[in-house]
Short mmCIF file of C-alpha atoms in Angstrom, two decimals:
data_model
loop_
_atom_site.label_atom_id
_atom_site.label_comp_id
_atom_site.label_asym_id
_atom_site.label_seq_id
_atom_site.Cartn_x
_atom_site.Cartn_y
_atom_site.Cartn_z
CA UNK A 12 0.00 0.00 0.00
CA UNK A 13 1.19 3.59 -1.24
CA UNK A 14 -0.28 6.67 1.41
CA UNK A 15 0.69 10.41 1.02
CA UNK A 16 0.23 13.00 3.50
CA UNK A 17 1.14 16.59 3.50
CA UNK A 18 3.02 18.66 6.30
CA UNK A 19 3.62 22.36 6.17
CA UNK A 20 6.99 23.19 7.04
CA UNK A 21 7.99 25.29 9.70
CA UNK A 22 5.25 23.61 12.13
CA UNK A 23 6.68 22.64 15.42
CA UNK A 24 4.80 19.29 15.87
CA UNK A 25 2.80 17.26 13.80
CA UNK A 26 1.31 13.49 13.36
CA UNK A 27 0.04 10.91 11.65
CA UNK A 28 -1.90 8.29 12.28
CA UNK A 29 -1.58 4.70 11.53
CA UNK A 30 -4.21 1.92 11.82
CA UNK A 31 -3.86 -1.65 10.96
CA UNK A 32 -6.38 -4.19 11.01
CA UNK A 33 -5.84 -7.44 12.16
CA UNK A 34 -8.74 -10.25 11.77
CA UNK A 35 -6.72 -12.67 14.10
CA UNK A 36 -7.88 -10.13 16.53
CA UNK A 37 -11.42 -10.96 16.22
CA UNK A 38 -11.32 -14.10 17.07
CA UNK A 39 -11.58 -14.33 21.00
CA UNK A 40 -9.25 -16.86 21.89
CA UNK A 41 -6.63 -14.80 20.11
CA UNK A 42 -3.82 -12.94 21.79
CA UNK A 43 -3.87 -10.12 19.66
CA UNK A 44 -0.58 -8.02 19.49
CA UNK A 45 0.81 -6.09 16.76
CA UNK A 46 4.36 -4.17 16.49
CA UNK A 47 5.02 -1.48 14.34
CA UNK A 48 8.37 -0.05 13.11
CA UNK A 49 9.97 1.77 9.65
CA UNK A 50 13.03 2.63 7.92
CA UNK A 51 13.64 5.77 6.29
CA UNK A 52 14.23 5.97 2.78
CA UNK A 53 16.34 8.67 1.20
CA UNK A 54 16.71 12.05 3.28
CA UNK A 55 13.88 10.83 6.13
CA UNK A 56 16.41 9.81 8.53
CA UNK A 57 16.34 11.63 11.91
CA UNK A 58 12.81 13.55 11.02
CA UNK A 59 10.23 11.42 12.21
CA UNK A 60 9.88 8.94 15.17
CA UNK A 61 6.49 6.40 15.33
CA UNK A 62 4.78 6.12 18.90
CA UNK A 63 2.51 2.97 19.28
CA UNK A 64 -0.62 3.77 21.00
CA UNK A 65 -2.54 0.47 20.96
CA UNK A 66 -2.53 -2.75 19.01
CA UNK A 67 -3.93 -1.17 16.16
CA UNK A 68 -2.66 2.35 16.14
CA UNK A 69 0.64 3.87 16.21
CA UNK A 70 1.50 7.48 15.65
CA UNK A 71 4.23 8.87 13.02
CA UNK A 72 5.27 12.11 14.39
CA UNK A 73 7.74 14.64 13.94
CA UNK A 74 11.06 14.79 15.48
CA UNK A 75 12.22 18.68 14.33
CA UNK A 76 10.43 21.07 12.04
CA UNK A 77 10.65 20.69 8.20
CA UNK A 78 12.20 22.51 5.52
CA UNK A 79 11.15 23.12 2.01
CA UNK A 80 13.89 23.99 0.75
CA UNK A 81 16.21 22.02 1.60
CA UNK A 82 13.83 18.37 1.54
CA UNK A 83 10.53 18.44 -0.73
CA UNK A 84 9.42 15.39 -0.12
CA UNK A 85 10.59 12.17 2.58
CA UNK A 86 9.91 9.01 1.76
CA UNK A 87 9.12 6.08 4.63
CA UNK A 88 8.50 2.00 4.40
CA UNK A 89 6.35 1.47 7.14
CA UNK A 90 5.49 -2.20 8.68
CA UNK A 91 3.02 -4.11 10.86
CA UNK A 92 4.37 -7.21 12.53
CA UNK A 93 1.98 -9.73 14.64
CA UNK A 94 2.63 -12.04 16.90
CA UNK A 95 2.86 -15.22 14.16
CA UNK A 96 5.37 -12.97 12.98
CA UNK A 97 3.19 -12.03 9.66
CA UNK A 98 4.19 -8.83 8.17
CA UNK A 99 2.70 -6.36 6.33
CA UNK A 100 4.36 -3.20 4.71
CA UNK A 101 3.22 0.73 3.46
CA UNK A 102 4.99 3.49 1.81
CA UNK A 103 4.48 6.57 3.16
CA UNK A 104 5.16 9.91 1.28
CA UNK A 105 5.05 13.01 3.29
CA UNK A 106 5.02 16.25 1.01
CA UNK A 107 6.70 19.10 2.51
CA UNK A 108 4.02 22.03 2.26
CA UNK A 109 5.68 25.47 1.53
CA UNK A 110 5.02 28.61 3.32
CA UNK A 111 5.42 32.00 2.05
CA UNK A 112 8.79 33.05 4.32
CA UNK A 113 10.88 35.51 2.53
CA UNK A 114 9.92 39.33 1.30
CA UNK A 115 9.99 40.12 -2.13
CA UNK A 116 13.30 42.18 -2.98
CA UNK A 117 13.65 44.37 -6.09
CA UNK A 118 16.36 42.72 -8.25
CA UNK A 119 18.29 45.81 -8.37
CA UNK A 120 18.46 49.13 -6.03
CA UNK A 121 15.37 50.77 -7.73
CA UNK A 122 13.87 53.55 -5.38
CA UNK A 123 11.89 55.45 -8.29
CA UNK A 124 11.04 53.37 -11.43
CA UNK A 125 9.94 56.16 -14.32
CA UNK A 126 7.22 54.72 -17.07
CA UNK A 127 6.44 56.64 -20.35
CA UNK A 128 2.84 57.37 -20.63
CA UNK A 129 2.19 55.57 -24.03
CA UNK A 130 4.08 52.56 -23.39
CA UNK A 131 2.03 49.46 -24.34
CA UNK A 132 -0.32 46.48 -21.71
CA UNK A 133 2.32 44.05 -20.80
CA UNK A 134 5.71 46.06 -21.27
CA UNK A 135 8.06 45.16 -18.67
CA UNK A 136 8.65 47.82 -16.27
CA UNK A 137 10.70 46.21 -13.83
CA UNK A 138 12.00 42.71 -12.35
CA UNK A 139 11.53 41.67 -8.19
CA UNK A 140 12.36 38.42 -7.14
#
């Protein structure tokens, strides 16, 4: 199974939250007990961490705030282990969501820009980046 989530950078905490069902569990003789874990693929490392809450659910959260710039996109391969030691896998995307952080600056030192009066609808005047 493929799942992608977005996360804005910049936040200071954020989660996700994983569910697995096992049917073994339904049965009520069952001892019902599932593990979760992951490796990071590509630039993931160190970013997240994954908190199991109960059988069934785990959290992935964050471990330090993201940046757009420098990572677009982290790639994890999530898995499920229960007790018979049957395993079942995910891939998790998580797209880096960019926020609007730096002011525009005029590409040169412009502090008047003169215009002629007849010049025509989409002349370029000037350039900001």
């Amino acid at each position: 199974s493929n799942y992608t989530f977005s996360i804005s950078e910049n936040v200071p905490s954020a989660s996700i939250e994983i569910q697995a069902d096992d049917k073994d569990c339904e049965q009520p003789s069952f001892t019902c007990e599932t593990t979760y874990s992951f490796e990071f693929l590509g630039e993931a490392y160190g970013a997240f961490e994954i908190l199991q809450i109960t059988n069934s659910r785990a959290l992935l959260f964050l471990t330090q705030q993201l940046n757009r710039e420098v990572v677009k996109t982290f790639t994890l391969r999530l898995s499920v282990r229960d007790l018979g030691n049957l395993t079942s896998f995910a891939s998790v995307t998580v797209v880096v969501g960019d926020q609007n952080e730096f002011d525009p600056v005029f590409v040169e030192n412009y502090n008047n820009v003169h215009i002629s009066e007849n010049l025509p609808a989409g002349t370029l005047v000037t350039t900001v980046r």
